[in-house]
Each structure stands twice: as structure tokens, then as C-alpha cells.
Short mmCIF file of N, CA and C in Angstrom, two decimals:
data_model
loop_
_atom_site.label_atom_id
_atom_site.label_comp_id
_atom_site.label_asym_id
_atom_site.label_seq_id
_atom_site.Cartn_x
_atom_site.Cartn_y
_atom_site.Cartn_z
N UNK A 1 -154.89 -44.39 -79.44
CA UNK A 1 -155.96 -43.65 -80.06
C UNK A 1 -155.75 -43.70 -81.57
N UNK A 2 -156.77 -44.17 -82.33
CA UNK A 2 -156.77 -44.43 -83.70
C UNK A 2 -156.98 -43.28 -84.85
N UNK A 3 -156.94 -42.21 -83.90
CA UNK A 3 -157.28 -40.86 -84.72
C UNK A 3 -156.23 -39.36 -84.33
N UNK A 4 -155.70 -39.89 -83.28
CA UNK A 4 -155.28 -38.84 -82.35
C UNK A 4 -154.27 -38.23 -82.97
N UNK A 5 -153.32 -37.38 -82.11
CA UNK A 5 -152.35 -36.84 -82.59
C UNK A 5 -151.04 -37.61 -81.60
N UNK A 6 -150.02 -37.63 -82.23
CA UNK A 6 -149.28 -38.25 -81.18
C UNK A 6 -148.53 -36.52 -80.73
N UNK A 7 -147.81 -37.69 -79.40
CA UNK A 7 -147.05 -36.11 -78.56
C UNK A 7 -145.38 -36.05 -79.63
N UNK A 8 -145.56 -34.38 -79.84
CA UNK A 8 -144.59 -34.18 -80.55
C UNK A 8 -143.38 -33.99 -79.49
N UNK A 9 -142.42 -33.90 -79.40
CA UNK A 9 -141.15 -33.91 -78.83
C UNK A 9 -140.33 -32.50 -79.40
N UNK A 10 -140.76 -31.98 -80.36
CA UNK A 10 -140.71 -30.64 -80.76
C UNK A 10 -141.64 -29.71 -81.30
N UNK A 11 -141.57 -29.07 -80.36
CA UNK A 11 -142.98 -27.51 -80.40
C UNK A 11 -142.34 -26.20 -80.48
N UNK A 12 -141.34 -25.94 -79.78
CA UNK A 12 -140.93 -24.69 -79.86
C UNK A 12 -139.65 -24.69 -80.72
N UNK A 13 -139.58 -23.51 -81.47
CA UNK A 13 -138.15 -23.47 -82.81
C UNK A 13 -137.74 -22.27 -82.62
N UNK A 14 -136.15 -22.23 -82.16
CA UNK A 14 -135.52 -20.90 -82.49
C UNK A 14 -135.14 -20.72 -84.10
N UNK A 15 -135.20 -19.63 -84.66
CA UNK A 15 -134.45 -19.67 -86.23
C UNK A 15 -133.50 -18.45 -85.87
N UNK A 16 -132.48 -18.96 -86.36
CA UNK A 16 -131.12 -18.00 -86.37
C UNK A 16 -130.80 -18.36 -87.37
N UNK A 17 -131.05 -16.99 -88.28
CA UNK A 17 -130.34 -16.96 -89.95
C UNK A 17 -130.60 -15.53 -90.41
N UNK A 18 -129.33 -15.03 -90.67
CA UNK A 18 -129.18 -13.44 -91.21
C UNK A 18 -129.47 -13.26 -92.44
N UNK A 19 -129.69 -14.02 -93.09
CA UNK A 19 -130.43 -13.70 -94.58
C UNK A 19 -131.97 -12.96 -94.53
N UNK A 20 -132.78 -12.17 -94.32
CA UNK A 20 -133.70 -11.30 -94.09
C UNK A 20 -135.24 -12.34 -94.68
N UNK A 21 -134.73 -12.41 -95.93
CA UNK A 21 -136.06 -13.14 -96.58
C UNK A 21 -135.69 -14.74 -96.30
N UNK A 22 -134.96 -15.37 -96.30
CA UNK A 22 -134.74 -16.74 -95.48
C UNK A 22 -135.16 -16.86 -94.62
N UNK A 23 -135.16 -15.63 -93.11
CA UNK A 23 -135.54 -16.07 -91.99
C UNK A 23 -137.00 -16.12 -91.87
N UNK A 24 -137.56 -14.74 -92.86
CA UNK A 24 -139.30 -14.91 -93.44
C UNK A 24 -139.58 -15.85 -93.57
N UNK A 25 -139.10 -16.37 -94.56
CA UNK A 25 -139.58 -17.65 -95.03
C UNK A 25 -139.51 -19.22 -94.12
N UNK A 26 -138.50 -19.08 -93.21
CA UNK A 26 -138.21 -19.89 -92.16
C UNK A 26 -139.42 -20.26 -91.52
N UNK A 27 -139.68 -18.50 -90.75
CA UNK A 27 -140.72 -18.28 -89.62
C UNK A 27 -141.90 -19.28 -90.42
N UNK A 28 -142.49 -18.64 -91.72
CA UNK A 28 -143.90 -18.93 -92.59
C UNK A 28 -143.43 -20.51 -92.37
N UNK A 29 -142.91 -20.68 -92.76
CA UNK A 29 -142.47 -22.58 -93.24
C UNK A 29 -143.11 -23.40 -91.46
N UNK A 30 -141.88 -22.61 -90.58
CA UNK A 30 -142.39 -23.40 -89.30
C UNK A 30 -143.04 -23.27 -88.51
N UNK A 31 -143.93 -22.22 -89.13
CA UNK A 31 -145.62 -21.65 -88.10
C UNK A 31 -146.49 -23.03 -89.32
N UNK A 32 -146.38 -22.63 -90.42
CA UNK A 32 -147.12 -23.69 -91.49
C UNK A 32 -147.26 -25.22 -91.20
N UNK A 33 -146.01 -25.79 -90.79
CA UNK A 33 -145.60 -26.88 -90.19
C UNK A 33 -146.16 -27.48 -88.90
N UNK A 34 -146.89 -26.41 -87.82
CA UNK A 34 -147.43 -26.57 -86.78
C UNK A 34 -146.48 -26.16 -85.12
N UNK A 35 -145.51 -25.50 -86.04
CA UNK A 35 -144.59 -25.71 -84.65
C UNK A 35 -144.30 -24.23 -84.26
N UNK A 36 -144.05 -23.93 -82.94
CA UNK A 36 -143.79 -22.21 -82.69
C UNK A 36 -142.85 -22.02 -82.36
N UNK A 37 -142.58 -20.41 -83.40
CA UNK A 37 -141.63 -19.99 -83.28
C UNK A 37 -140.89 -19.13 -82.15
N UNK A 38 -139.91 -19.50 -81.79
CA UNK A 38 -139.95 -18.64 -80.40
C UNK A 38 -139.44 -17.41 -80.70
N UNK A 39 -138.20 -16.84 -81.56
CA UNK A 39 -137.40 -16.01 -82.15
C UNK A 39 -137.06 -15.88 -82.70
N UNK A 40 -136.88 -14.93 -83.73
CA UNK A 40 -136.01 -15.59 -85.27
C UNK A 40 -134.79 -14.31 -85.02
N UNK A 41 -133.34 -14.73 -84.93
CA UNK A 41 -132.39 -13.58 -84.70
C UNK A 41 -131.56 -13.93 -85.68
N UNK A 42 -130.52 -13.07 -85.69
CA UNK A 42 -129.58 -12.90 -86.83
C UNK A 42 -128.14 -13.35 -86.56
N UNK A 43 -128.12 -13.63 -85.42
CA UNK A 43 -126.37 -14.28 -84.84
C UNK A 43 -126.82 -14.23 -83.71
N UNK A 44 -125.26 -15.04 -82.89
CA UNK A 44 -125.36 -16.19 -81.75
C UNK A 44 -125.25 -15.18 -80.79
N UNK A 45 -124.73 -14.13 -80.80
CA UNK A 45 -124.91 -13.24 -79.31
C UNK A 45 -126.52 -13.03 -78.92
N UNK A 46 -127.46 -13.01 -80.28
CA UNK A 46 -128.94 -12.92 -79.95
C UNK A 46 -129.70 -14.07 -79.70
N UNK A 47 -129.16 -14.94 -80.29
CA UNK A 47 -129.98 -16.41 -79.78
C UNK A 47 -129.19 -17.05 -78.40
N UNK A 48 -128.16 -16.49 -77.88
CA UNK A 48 -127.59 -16.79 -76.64
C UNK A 48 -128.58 -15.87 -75.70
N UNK A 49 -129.00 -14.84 -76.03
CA UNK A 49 -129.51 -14.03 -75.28
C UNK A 49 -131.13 -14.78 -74.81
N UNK A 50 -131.44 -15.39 -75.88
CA UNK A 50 -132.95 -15.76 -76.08
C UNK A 50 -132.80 -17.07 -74.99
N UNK A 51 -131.89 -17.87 -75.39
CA UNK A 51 -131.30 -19.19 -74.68
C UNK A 51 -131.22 -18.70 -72.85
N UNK A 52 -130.70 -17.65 -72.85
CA UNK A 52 -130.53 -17.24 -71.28
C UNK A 52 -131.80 -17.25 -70.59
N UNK A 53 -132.93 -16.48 -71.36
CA UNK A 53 -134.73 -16.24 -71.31
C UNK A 53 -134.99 -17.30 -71.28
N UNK A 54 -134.72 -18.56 -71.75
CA UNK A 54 -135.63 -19.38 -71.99
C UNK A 54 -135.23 -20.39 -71.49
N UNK A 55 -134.14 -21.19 -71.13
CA UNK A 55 -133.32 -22.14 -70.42
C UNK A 55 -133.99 -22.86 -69.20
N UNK A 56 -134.36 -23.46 -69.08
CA UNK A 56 -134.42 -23.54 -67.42
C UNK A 56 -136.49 -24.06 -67.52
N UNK A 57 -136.83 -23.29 -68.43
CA UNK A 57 -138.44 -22.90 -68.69
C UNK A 57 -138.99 -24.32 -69.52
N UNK A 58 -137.80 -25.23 -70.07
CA UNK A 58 -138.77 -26.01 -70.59
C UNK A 58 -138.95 -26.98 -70.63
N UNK A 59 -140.43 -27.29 -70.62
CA UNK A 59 -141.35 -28.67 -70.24
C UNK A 59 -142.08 -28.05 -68.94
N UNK A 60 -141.97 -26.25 -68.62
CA UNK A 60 -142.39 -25.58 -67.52
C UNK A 60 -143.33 -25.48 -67.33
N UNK A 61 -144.48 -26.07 -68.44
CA UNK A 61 -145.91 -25.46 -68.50
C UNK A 61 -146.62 -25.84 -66.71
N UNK A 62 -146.89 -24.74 -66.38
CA UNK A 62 -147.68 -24.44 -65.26
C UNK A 62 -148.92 -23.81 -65.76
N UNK A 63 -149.90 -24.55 -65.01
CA UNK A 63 -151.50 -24.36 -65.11
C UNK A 63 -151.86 -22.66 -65.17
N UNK A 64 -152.34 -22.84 -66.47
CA UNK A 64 -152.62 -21.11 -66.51
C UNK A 64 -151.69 -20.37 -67.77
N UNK A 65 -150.49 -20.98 -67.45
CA UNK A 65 -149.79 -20.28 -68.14
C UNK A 65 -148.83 -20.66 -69.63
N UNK A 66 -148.56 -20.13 -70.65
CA UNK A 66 -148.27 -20.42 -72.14
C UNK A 66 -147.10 -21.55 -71.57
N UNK A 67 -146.78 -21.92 -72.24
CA UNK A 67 -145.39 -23.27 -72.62
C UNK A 67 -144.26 -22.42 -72.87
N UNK A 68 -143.38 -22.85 -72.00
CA UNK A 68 -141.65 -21.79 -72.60
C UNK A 68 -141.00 -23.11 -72.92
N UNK A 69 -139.81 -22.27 -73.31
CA UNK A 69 -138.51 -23.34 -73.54
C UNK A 69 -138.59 -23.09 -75.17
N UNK A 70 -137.26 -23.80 -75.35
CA UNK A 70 -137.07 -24.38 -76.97
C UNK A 70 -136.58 -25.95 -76.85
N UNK A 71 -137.12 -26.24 -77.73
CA UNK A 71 -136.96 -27.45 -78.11
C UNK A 71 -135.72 -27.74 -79.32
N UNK A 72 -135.62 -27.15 -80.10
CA UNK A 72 -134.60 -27.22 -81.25
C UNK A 72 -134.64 -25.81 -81.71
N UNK A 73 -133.19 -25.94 -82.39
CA UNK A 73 -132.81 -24.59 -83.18
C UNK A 73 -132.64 -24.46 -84.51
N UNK A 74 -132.83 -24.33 -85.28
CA UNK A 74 -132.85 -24.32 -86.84
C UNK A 74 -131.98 -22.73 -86.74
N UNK A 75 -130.32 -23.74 -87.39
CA UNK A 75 -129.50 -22.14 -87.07
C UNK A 75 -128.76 -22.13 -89.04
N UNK A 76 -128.30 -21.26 -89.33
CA UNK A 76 -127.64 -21.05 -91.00
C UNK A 76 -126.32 -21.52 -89.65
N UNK A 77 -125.19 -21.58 -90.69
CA UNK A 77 -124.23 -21.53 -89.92
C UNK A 77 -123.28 -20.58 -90.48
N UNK A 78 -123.25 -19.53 -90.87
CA UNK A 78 -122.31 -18.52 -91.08
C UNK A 78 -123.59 -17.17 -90.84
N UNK A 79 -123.46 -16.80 -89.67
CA UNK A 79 -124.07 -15.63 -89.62
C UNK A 79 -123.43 -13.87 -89.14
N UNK A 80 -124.22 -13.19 -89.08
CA UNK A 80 -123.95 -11.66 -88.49
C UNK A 80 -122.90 -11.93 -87.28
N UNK A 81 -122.10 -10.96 -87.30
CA UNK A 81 -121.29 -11.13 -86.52
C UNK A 81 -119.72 -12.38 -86.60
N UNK A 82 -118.65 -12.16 -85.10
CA UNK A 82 -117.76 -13.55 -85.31
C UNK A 82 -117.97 -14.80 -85.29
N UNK A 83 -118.88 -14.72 -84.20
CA UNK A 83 -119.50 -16.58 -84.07
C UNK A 83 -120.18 -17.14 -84.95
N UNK A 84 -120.08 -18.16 -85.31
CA UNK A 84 -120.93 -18.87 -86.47
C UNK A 84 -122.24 -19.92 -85.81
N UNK A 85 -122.78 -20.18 -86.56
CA UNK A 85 -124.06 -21.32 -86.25
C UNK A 85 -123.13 -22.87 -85.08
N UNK A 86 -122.03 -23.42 -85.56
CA UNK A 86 -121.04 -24.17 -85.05
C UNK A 86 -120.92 -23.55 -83.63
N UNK A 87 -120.61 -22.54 -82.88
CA UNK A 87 -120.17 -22.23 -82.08
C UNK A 87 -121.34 -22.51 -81.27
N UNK A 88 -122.46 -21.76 -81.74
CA UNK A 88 -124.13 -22.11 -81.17
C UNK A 88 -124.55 -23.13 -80.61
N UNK A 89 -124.22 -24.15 -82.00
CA UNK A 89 -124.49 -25.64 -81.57
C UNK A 89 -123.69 -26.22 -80.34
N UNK A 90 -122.38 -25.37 -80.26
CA UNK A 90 -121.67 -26.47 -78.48
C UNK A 90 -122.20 -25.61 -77.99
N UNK A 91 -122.61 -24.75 -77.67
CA UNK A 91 -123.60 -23.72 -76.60
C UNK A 91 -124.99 -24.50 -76.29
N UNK A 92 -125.34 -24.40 -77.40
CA UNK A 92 -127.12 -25.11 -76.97
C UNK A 92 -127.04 -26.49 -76.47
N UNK A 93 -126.48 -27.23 -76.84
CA UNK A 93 -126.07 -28.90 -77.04
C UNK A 93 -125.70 -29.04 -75.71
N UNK A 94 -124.87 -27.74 -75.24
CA UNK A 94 -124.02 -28.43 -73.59
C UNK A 94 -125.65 -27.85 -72.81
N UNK A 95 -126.60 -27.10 -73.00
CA UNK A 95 -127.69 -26.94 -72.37
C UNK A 95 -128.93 -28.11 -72.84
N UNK A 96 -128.39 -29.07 -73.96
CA UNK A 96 -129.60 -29.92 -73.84
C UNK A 96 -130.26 -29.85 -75.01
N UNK A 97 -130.26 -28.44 -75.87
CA UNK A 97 -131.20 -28.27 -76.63
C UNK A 97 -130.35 -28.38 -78.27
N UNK A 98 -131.23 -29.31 -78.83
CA UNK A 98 -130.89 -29.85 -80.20
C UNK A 98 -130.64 -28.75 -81.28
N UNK A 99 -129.60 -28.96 -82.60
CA UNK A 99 -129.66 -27.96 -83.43
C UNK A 99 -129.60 -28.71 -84.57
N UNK A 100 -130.66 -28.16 -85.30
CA UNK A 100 -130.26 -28.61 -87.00
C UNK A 100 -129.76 -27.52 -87.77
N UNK A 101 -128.93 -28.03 -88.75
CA UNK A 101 -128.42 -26.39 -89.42
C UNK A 101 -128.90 -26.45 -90.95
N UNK A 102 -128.90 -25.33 -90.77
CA UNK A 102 -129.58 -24.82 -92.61
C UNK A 102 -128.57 -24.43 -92.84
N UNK A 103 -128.14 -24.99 -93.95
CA UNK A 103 -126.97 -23.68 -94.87
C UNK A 103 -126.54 -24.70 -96.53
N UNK A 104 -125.77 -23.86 -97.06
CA UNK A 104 -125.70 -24.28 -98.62
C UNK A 104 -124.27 -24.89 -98.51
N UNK A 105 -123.48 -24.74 -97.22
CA UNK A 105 -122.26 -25.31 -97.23
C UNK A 105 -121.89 -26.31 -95.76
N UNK A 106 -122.70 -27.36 -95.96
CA UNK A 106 -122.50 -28.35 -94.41
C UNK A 106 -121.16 -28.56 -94.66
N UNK A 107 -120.88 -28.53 -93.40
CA UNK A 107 -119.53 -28.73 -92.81
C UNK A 107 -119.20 -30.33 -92.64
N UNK A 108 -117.85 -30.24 -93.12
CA UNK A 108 -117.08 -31.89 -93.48
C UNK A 108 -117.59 -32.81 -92.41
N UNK A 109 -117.05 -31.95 -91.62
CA UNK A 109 -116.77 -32.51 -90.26
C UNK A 109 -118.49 -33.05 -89.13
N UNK A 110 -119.53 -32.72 -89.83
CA UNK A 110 -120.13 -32.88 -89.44
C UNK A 110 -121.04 -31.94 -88.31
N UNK A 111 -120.19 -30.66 -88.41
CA UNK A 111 -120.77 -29.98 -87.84
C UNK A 111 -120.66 -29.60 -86.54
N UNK A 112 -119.82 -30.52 -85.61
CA UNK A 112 -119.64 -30.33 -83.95
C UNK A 112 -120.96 -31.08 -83.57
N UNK A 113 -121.80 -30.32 -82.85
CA UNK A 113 -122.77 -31.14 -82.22
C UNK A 113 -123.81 -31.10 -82.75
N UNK A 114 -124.64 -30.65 -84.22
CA UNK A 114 -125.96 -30.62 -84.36
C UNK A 114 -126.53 -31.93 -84.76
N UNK A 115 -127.67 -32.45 -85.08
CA UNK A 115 -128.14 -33.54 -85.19
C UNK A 115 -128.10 -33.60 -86.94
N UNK A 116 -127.81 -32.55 -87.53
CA UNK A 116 -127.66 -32.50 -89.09
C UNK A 116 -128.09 -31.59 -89.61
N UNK A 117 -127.82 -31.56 -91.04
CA UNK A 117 -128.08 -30.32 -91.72
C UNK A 117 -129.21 -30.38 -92.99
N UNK A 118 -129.68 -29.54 -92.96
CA UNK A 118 -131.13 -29.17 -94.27
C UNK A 118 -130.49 -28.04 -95.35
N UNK A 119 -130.07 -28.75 -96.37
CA UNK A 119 -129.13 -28.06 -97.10
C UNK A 119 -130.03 -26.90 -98.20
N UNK A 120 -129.41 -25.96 -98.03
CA UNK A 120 -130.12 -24.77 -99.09
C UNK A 120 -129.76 -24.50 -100.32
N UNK A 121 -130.45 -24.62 -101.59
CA UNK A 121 -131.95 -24.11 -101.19
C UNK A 121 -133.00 -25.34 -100.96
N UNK A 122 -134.04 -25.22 -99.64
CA UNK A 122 -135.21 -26.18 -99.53
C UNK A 122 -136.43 -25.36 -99.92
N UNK A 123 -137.65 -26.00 -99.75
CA UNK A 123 -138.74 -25.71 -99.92
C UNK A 123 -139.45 -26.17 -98.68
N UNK A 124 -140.74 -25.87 -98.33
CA UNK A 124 -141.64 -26.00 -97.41
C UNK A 124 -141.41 -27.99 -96.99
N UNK A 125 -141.77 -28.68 -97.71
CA UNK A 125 -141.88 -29.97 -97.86
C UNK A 125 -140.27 -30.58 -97.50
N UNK A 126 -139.27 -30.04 -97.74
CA UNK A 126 -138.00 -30.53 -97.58
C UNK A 126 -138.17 -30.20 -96.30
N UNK A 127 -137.95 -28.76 -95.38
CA UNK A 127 -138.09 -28.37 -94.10
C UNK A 127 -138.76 -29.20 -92.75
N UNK A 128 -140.46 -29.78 -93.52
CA UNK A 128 -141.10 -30.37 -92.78
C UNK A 128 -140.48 -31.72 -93.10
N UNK A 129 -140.13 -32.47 -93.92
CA UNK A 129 -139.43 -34.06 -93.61
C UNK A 129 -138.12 -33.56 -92.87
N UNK A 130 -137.16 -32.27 -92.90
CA UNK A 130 -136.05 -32.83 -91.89
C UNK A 130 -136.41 -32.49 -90.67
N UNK A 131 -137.80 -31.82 -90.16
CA UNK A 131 -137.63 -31.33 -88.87
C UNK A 131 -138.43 -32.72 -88.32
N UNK A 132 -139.64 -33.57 -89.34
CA UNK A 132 -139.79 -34.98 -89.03
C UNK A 132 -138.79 -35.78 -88.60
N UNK A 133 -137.86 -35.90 -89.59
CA UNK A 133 -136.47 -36.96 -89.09
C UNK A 133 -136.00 -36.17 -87.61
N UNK A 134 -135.59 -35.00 -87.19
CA UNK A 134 -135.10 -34.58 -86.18
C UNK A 134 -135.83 -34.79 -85.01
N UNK A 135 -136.97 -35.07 -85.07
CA UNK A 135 -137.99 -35.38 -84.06
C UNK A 135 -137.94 -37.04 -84.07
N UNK A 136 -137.66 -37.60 -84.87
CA UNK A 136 -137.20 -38.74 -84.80
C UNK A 136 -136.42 -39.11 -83.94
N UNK A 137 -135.01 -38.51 -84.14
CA UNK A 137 -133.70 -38.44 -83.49
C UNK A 137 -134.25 -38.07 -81.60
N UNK A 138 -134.66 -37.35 -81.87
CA UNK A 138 -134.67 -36.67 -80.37
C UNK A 138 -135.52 -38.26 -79.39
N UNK A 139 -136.93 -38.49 -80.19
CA UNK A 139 -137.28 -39.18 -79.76
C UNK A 139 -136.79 -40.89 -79.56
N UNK A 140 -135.92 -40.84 -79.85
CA UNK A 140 -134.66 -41.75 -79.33
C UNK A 140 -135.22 -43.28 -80.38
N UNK A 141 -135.48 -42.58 -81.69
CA UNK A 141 -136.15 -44.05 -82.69
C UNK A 141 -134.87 -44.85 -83.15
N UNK A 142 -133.70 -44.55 -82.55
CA UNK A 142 -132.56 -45.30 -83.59
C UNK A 142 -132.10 -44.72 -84.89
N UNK A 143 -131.57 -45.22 -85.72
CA UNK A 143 -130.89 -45.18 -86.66
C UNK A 143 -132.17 -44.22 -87.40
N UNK A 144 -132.16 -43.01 -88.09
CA UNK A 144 -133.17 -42.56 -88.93
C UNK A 144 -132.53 -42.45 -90.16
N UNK A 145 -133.84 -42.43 -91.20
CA UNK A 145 -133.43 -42.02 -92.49
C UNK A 145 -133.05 -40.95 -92.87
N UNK A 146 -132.33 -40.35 -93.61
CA UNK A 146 -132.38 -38.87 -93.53
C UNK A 146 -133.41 -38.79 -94.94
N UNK A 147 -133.96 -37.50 -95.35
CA UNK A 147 -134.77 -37.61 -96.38
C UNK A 147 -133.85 -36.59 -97.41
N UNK A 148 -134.17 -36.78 -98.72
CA UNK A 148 -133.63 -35.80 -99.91
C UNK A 148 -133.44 -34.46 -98.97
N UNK A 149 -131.72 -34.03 -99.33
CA UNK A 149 -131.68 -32.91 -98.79
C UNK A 149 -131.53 -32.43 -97.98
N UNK A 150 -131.38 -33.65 -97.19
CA UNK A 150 -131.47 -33.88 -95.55
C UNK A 150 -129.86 -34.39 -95.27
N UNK A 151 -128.77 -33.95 -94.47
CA UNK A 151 -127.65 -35.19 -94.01
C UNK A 151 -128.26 -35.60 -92.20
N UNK A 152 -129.10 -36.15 -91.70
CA UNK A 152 -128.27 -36.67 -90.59
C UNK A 152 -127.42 -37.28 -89.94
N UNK A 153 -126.66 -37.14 -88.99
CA UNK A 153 -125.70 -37.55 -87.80
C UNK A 153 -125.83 -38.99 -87.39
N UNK A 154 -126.77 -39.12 -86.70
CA UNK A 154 -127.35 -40.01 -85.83
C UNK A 154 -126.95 -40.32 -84.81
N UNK A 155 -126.74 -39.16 -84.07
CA UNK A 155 -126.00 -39.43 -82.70
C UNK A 155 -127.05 -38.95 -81.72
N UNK A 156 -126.56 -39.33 -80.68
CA UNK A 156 -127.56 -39.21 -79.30
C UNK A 156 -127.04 -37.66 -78.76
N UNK A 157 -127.98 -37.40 -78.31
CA UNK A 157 -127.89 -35.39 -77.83
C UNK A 157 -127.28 -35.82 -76.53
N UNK A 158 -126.24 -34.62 -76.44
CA UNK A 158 -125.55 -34.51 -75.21
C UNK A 158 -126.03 -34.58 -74.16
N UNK A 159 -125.87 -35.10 -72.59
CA UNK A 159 -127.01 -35.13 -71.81
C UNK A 159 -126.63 -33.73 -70.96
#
């Protein structure tokens, strides 16, 4: 189709980030972007909680009823509480579901399992090219670019 929309591979976004006006601005950025938000929490005991709700639900759409699941997580990685964004990512990752991390200090190491990091501070336009490249990744395009601001990985999601 020469006009259409293609099928996105990410629709639903958890945001986990304890900064108050960051996570505002998160939500605005990735409702703006086209994509829904499922929760925006402040540490990993609450987005584990959301993950428990939602697990199992997605790609569930049954006739009649809204779309569950998450698709990716847009997590800070030093948040409220002991666990960090890192700990999240082998949590979600061993369930399937992708994480990109926001934060002002990416980790050497690459992070453990997320697909990469969107380094802070971004703007609207930085947000929407890395959650483009991450939809990239997922959709299994190979090697991606990362864009300004952007580090990706380029590794294949845990199965």
C-alpha cells in the first residue's frame, strides 16, 4: 500500500523514571509520538507489578476488547528504591519484553540486556528517532544505526 501505515512492532510503552517532571514529559513525548502509554512508575517493584498485569496479555487483542501487553520499556536506570533500571532489564528481557534506557549515565558495560540507551538530556525528536531505531531492532532489520544521542547494542532480544 502506497499510502498506508506500516505495522508498528511497538504500541504499548512502560516509562519507569522517578524524576516527576521527566516522567511528564516522557508520558507527553510518547502519547505525541503515537504510541501508548501503559504506566509511568517510579521503580522496579512497580513496573514488576505492572509486568505481572500485563505479561501473558500481549498480542491478546480479542474481538471487542482494548490491546494489552507491553511492548518495550523506556526505564532511567537509577531509580526510587534498591533495584535499579539494570535489574528491570534481566526481569523484562527473560519475559521477552525489550528495554531501552534513558539516563545521563549509560553504563560501560552496556547495560545487561537492554537494546540501548537515549542519553539525557533529549528532546521530543531525539526520543522519537531512538524509539524508531528500537523498533528497528525488534523488527529483526539487522545491524541499525543508532541516531545522535542514541547508543545501540545490536543484539537480538532474548527468546
Amino acid at each position: 500500500m502506497l499510502f498506508g501505515t506500516k505495522e508498528r512492532h511497538v504500541k504499548r510503552i512502560l516509562i519507569v523514571e522517578d524524576e516527576p517532571l521527566v516522567a511528564f514529559d516522557n508520558e507527553t513525548m510518547v502519547s505525541n509520538a503515537g504510541y501508548t502509554v501503559v504506566a509511568t512508575v517510579d521503580s522496579v517493584r512497580e513496573a514488576l507489578a505492572i509486568l505481572e498485569r500485563e505479561v501473558g496479555r500481549a498480542g491478546g487483542e480479542e474481538a471487542g476488547t482494548p490491546e494489552r501487553g507491553i511492548d518495550l520499556i523506556l526505564s532511567d536506570i537509577t531509580l526510587t528504591g534498591r533495584r535499579s533500571g539494570i535489574d528491570l532489564a534481566a526481569e523484562a528481557t527473560a519475559r521477552g519484553i525489550p528495554v531501552l534506557f534513558a539516563t545521563a549515565n549509560p553504563p560501560e558495560d552496556g547495560g545487561g540486556n537492554a537494546l540501548g540507551v537515549l542519553c539525557k538530556p533529549y528532546n521530543e525528536g531525539r526520543l522519537k528517532a531512538a524509539l524508531k531505531a528500537v523498533e528497528e531492532l525488534i523488527a529483526g532489520k539487522g545491524k541499525v544505526k543508532a541516531p545522535n544521542g542514541v547508543i545501540l547494542y545490536n543484539r537480538p532480544l532474548a527468546a
